[in-house]
Amino acid sequence: MLNNRKERWHMPKPKVAFYWCASCGGCEETVVDLAEDILGVVEKVDIVFWPVAMDFKYADVRAMPDKSITASFVNGAIRSSEQEEMARLLRQKSQFLIAYGSCACTGGIPGLANQFSRKQILDFVYQGSPSTVNESGTRPQTKFQDNGRQVYLPEFRNMVRALDQVVEVDYYVPGCPPTPNITKEAVGALLAGRLPPKGSVLAPDIALCDECPRKDSKPTNVSFKEFVRPHQKILDPSLCFLAQGVVCMGPSTRKGCTAQCPSGNMPCTGCFGPTSRVKDQGAKILSSLCANVEPKDEASIDKVLEGIPDPIGTFYRYGLAKSLLRRKVNLPAS
Amino acid sequence: MNEQAKNVWNQAQAMANAAYRARRRNVTIDPITRLEGHGKIDIFLNEQGGVERAYFQVPELRGFEVFSIGRPAEDMPQITSRICGVCPTAHHMASAKCLDSLYGVQPPPAGRKIRELVYSAFMFEDHALHVYVLGGPDFIVGPEAPAAERNIFGVIGKVGVDVGKKVIGMRRRLRELIAYFGGKVVHPVMCLPGGVSKGLDPADLPKFKQLAADGLEFAQFTLQVFKDIVLKNPEYVKLITSEAYTHKTYYMGLVDENNKVNFYDGQLRVVDPNGKEFAKFPVEKYRDYVAEHVEPWSYMKFPYLKPLGWRGFEEGPDSSIYAVAPLARLNASDGFTTPLAQKAFEEYFATLGGKPVHHTLATHYARVVEMIYAAERMVELLNDPEITSKEIRTIPTKTPSVGIGVVEAPRGTLFHHYETDERGIIKMANLIVATVNNSARIAMSVERAAKGLIKNGEISEGLLNKVEMAFRAYDPCLGCATHSLPGHMPLVANIYNHRGELQRRLEQH
């Protein structure tokens, strides 16, 4: 094994692995969409593990020497023991472990499940849902005996975690999903050995407003008399959403996506996460919005805040698991 | 040894063996705990080495319905799209229709047409992906070809590199259209109750008209490829119509007032295994017709026709199981509204011996017929002068309470059902995703393939290929229940002998 980082980077073909945990497959789609562009890059690397697209077995990864994979890209949040185990294994075998996409970076939308217990989920899905008929109260069993035949299912944990809440992560590629461009940049930087400090997010460290085509109409001195939910008014296709009284996560979100949602005439929902100067994305936008609420008496403030009926889902849509809040406190432990 | 001692000896031996067997049956096979995100099959053999039972299991659950509680309804099209990054547009659109129903609001004509345009482009793109990249190679390259060749590269080898470029180019342009309206192609943001956020600039119309025209030509070309390579080969036709891939079940699909296939809107129609109409109902009544059964050995539920009750994994006249997706949509309808798709529909049933078609593998053919409809619909919509109107949204004014929205996703009927308080905050969300409707039929197909291939304890090397072919026909989007790309479904099969001992383990990632 070569221990000098520089020498390693000069080895002819760095080994790259992809893996997914609790995710939707959208990150994989981005990698597939990249296929045409990335052919040049693919020629320069050996893909040693990509279960979704290529035939490799877990045993092959186990058999590799430690640190023999140059970079592993892991998407998805961590919900089960199996995902935790794979995260540990890839950490052990890789020089660089990269959290790819919102779920791996900060828990993502599945992380919103941290407001509920596992029991609430199982009870609704298998009993309470209006189309379920289950008089015997059957639940999926991790071990089930059917006529002497033993059938197994994995168990899912009570809590959703981001990748770095389970193992050490070297770099982060944000987005739900990350864009092909930002992925190409990140892979390029790694392969060329242009390495930023460990723990960096591989995306520009400036707020989204900077690249938003509506930037010029952003009010310098906002003052909110009310917040309007997007379905309640016709949205102006060129005016800053905040100037329209619609909550936009842009000011507390990292740029790099080329403002895709605003170009679809909908506000940013924050999937690229915060810039490096912000500890908690939700707290940041909350403080800046609330500081600019015009009324100062409690009843009038409440009235204004009626326009934001779900602060968790609005401010922490992709980042609850990794935020200062993490999860609802009074949930049962298992 | 005297007779009595011999008997005692034999009895003792039998008891010891039984105890040993019982213990062996309970052995935990370690890798099973590492199956998150995989389809998993456990096959149990009888003493003769034949298949006694095969379990098709989905080992994951994320709980979207529960963590939707407390969210503003208008966020649901973007939240539920995260169920699946492969078919986010289907969830986005079903959710949008659910919001229309919740607020009792109709999009203006342009708003509705833009939704249907984007949806047609999505259906086309997704079907094309399946035909050329995921499932189609089984036929275009051949079911007996080595696995290393049964992929897009094998397809290009067979039909030419120009076609390969055409496929990639067409898919890219269709995805650009989705991104034009949706902001993003994976997880679009365009839909709101009562319409869409962004209209079509007349300056961009010629570009999209050209795309639709090229798309229609491409869809017709695809049908010709399918006819030349698959239908002209008697071996393939024999395979498609073989008993191993045939199940006589009910079929469901969305139809318009003339019982013509519609992906975006209409009533649900169900036909019985003889092709006779069993029910036709507005989507709001789905709970009277559809119910979900729970088995202790899978996280995926098993929907069935509620009026008939759960009758187990049965087919034929005693079945209460229905199928969805292209095969079912064609069976449950009387045709298409567009001329070329209608012609292809008639040819399809003439070729396969009339309605209904019960052959799972015919789904590939049905999918190509649907590609033609999607392309023709794009042409129609883009030639409609209303499509560039600026009137794309109706602001909802009614107090929300209950909404139910249904679309036909590439993989079948997709149900979204929300209940909210008077502010439009979700109190209850119920989702039946497309692939789940097919879960019982998929489980039956797995068992049928296993039973057909495993005899006298001999396990054919081709087992997984053949089982996977049955899967691929459904294009099971377990991304909706797990997270794998359809058609590339990683699969693990464990085969146990009659003593419950693990005999073989086959993996395909």
Coordinates of N, CA and C in Angstrom, one line a residue, chain B residues 337-420:
Chain B
T337 N -57.5 6.9 -28.2 CA -58.2 8.0 -28.9 C -57.4 8.4 -30.2
T338 N -56.1 8.0 -30.3 CA -55.3 8.5 -31.4 C -55.2 7.4 -32.4
P339 N -55.1 7.7 -33.7 CA -55.2 6.7 -34.8 C -54.1 5.7 -34.8
L340 N -52.8 6.1 -34.7 CA -51.8 5.1 -34.8 C -51.7 4.1 -33.6
A341 N -52.0 4.7 -32.5 CA -52.0 3.8 -31.3 C -53.2 2.8 -31.4
Q342 N -54.3 3.3 -31.9 CA -55.5 2.4 -32.1 C -55.2 1.3 -33.0
K343 N -54.5 1.6 -34.1 CA -54.1 0.6 -35.1 C -53.2 -0.4 -34.4
A344 N -52.2 0.1 -33.7 CA -51.3 -0.8 -33.0 C -52.0 -1.7 -31.9
F345 N -53.0 -1.1 -31.3 CA -53.8 -1.8 -30.3 C -54.6 -3.0 -30.9
E346 N -55.2 -2.7 -32.1 CA -55.9 -3.8 -32.8 C -54.9 -4.9 -33.3
E347 N -53.8 -4.5 -33.8 CA -52.8 -5.5 -34.2 C -52.3 -6.4 -33.0
Y348 N -52.1 -5.7 -31.9 CA -51.6 -6.3 -30.7 C -52.6 -7.5 -30.3
F349 N -53.9 -7.2 -30.2 CA -54.8 -8.3 -29.8 C -55.0 -9.3 -30.9
A350 N -54.9 -8.9 -32.2 CA -55.0 -9.9 -33.3 C -53.8 -10.8 -33.2
T351 N -52.6 -10.3 -32.9 CA -51.4 -11.1 -32.9 C -51.4 -12.1 -31.7
L352 N -52.0 -11.6 -30.5 CA -51.9 -12.4 -29.3 C -53.1 -13.2 -29.0
G353 N -54.1 -13.3 -30.0 CA -55.2 -14.2 -29.8 C -56.4 -13.6 -29.1
G354 N -56.6 -12.3 -29.2 CA -57.8 -11.6 -28.7 C -57.7 -11.2 -27.2
K355 N -58.7 -10.5 -26.7 CA -58.7 -10.0 -25.3 C -59.3 -11.0 -24.4
P356 N -58.9 -11.0 -23.1 CA -57.7 -10.3 -22.6 C -56.5 -11.1 -22.9
V357 N -55.3 -10.4 -22.9 CA -54.0 -11.1 -23.0 C -53.5 -11.3 -21.5
H358 N -53.3 -12.6 -21.2 CA -52.8 -12.9 -19.8 C -51.3 -13.1 -19.7
H359 N -50.6 -13.0 -20.9 CA -49.2 -13.3 -20.9 C -48.3 -12.1 -20.4
T360 N -47.7 -12.3 -19.2 CA -47.0 -11.3 -18.6 C -45.9 -10.6 -19.5
L361 N -45.3 -11.5 -20.3 CA -44.2 -10.9 -21.2 C -44.8 -10.1 -22.3
A362 N -46.1 -10.2 -22.6 CA -46.7 -9.3 -23.6 C -46.7 -7.8 -23.1
T363 N -46.4 -7.6 -21.8 CA -46.3 -6.3 -21.3 C -45.3 -5.4 -22.1
H364 N -44.2 -6.1 -22.6 CA -43.2 -5.4 -23.4 C -43.9 -4.8 -24.7
Y365 N -44.7 -5.6 -25.3 CA -45.4 -5.2 -26.5 C -46.4 -4.1 -26.2
A366 N -47.2 -4.3 -25.2 CA -48.2 -3.3 -24.8 C -47.5 -1.9 -24.5
R367 N -46.3 -2.0 -23.9 CA -45.5 -0.8 -23.6 C -45.2 0.0 -24.9
V368 N -44.8 -0.7 -25.9 CA -44.5 0.0 -27.2 C -45.7 0.6 -27.8
V369 N -46.9 -0.1 -27.7 CA -48.1 0.5 -28.2 C -48.4 1.8 -27.4
E370 N -48.2 1.8 -26.1 CA -48.4 3.0 -25.3 C -47.4 4.1 -25.6
M371 N -46.2 3.8 -26.1 CA -45.3 4.8 -26.5 C -45.8 5.6 -27.6
I372 N -46.5 4.9 -28.6 CA -47.1 5.6 -29.7 C -48.2 6.5 -29.3
Y373 N -49.0 6.1 -28.3 CA -50.1 7.0 -27.8 C -49.5 8.2 -27.2
A374 N -48.4 8.0 -26.3 CA -47.8 9.2 -25.6 C -47.3 10.2 -26.7
A375 N -46.6 9.7 -27.7 CA -46.1 10.6 -28.7 C -47.2 11.3 -29.5
E376 N -48.2 10.5 -29.9 CA -49.3 11.2 -30.6 C -50.0 12.2 -29.7
R377 N -50.1 11.9 -28.5 CA -50.8 12.9 -27.5 C -49.9 14.2 -27.4
M378 N -48.6 14.0 -27.4 CA -47.7 15.2 -27.4 C -47.9 16.0 -28.6
V379 N -48.0 15.4 -29.8 CA -48.3 16.1 -31.0 C -49.6 16.9 -30.9
E380 N -50.6 16.2 -30.5 CA -52.0 16.8 -30.4 C -51.9 18.0 -29.5
L381 N -51.3 17.9 -28.3 CA -51.3 18.9 -27.3 C -50.5 20.1 -27.8
L382 N -49.4 19.9 -28.5 CA -48.6 21.0 -28.9 C -49.2 21.7 -30.1
N383 N -50.1 21.0 -30.8 CA -50.8 21.7 -31.9 C -52.1 22.4 -31.5
D384 N -52.4 22.3 -30.2 CA -53.6 22.9 -29.7 C -53.2 24.4 -29.3
P385 N -53.9 25.3 -30.0 CA -53.5 26.7 -29.8 C -53.6 27.2 -28.3
E386 N -54.5 26.5 -27.5 CA -54.6 26.9 -26.1 C -53.4 26.7 -25.3
I387 N -52.5 25.8 -25.8 CA -51.3 25.4 -24.9 C -50.4 26.5 -24.5
T388 N -50.4 27.6 -25.3 CA -49.5 28.7 -25.0 C -50.3 29.9 -24.2
S389 N -51.5 29.6 -23.8 CA -52.2 30.6 -23.1 C -51.5 30.9 -21.8
K390 N -51.7 32.1 -21.3 CA -51.1 32.5 -20.0 C -52.0 32.1 -18.8
E391 N -53.2 31.7 -19.1 CA -54.1 31.3 -18.1 C -53.8 29.9 -17.6
I392 N -52.9 29.7 -16.7 CA -52.4 28.4 -16.3 C -52.8 27.9 -14.9
R393 N -53.4 28.9 -14.2 CA -53.8 28.5 -12.8 C -55.1 29.1 -12.4
T394 N -55.9 28.3 -11.6 CA -57.0 28.8 -10.9 C -56.7 28.8 -9.4
I395 N -56.9 29.9 -8.8 CA -56.6 30.0 -7.4 C -57.7 29.3 -6.6
P396 N -57.4 28.4 -5.7 CA -58.4 27.7 -5.0 C -59.1 28.6 -3.9
T397 N -60.4 28.5 -3.8 CA -61.0 29.3 -2.8 C -61.8 28.5 -1.8
K398 N -62.1 27.2 -2.1 CA -63.0 26.4 -1.2 C -62.2 25.9 0.0
T399 N -62.9 25.6 1.0 CA -62.2 25.0 2.2 C -61.9 23.5 1.9
P400 N -60.6 23.2 2.1 CA -60.2 21.8 1.8 C -60.7 20.8 2.9
S401 N -60.9 19.6 2.5 CA -61.2 18.5 3.4 C -60.7 17.2 3.0
V402 N -61.2 16.6 1.9 CA -60.7 15.3 1.4 C -60.4 15.4 -0.1
G403 N -59.3 14.8 -0.5 CA -58.9 14.8 -1.9 C -58.4 13.4 -2.3
I404 N -58.8 13.0 -3.5 CA -58.3 11.7 -4.0 C -57.9 11.9 -5.5
G405 N -56.7 11.6 -5.8 CA -56.2 11.8 -7.2 C -55.5 10.5 -7.7
V406 N -55.8 10.2 -8.9 CA -55.2 9.0 -9.5 C -54.7 9.3 -10.9
V407 N -53.5 8.8 -11.2 CA -53.0 8.8 -12.6 C -52.5 7.4 -12.9
E408 N -52.3 7.1 -14.2 CA -51.7 5.9 -14.6 C -50.2 6.2 -14.7
A409 N -49.4 5.6 -13.8 CA -48.0 5.7 -13.9 C -47.5 4.7 -14.9
P410 N -46.2 4.8 -15.4 CA -45.7 3.8 -16.3 C -46.0 2.4 -15.8
R411 N -45.8 2.2 -14.5 CA -46.0 0.9 -13.9 C -47.4 0.6 -13.3
G412 N -48.3 1.5 -13.6 CA -49.7 1.2 -13.2 C -50.4 2.3 -12.4
T413 N -51.6 2.0 -12.0 CA -52.5 2.9 -11.4 C -51.9 3.4 -10.1
L414 N -51.8 4.7 -9.9 CA -51.2 5.3 -8.7 C -52.2 6.2 -8.0
F415 N -52.5 5.8 -6.7 CA -53.5 6.5 -5.9 C -52.9 7.4 -4.8
H416 N -53.4 8.6 -4.8 CA -53.0 9.5 -3.7 C -54.3 10.0 -3.0
H417 N -54.4 9.9 -1.7 CA -55.6 10.3 -1.0 C -55.2 11.0 0.3
Y418 N -55.6 12.3 0.4 CA -55.3 13.1 1.5 C -56.5 13.6 2.2
E419 N -56.4 13.7 3.6 CA -57.4 14.4 4.4 C -56.7 15.6 5.1
T420 N -57.4 16.7 5.1 CA -56.7 17.9 5.8 C -57.7 18.6 6.7

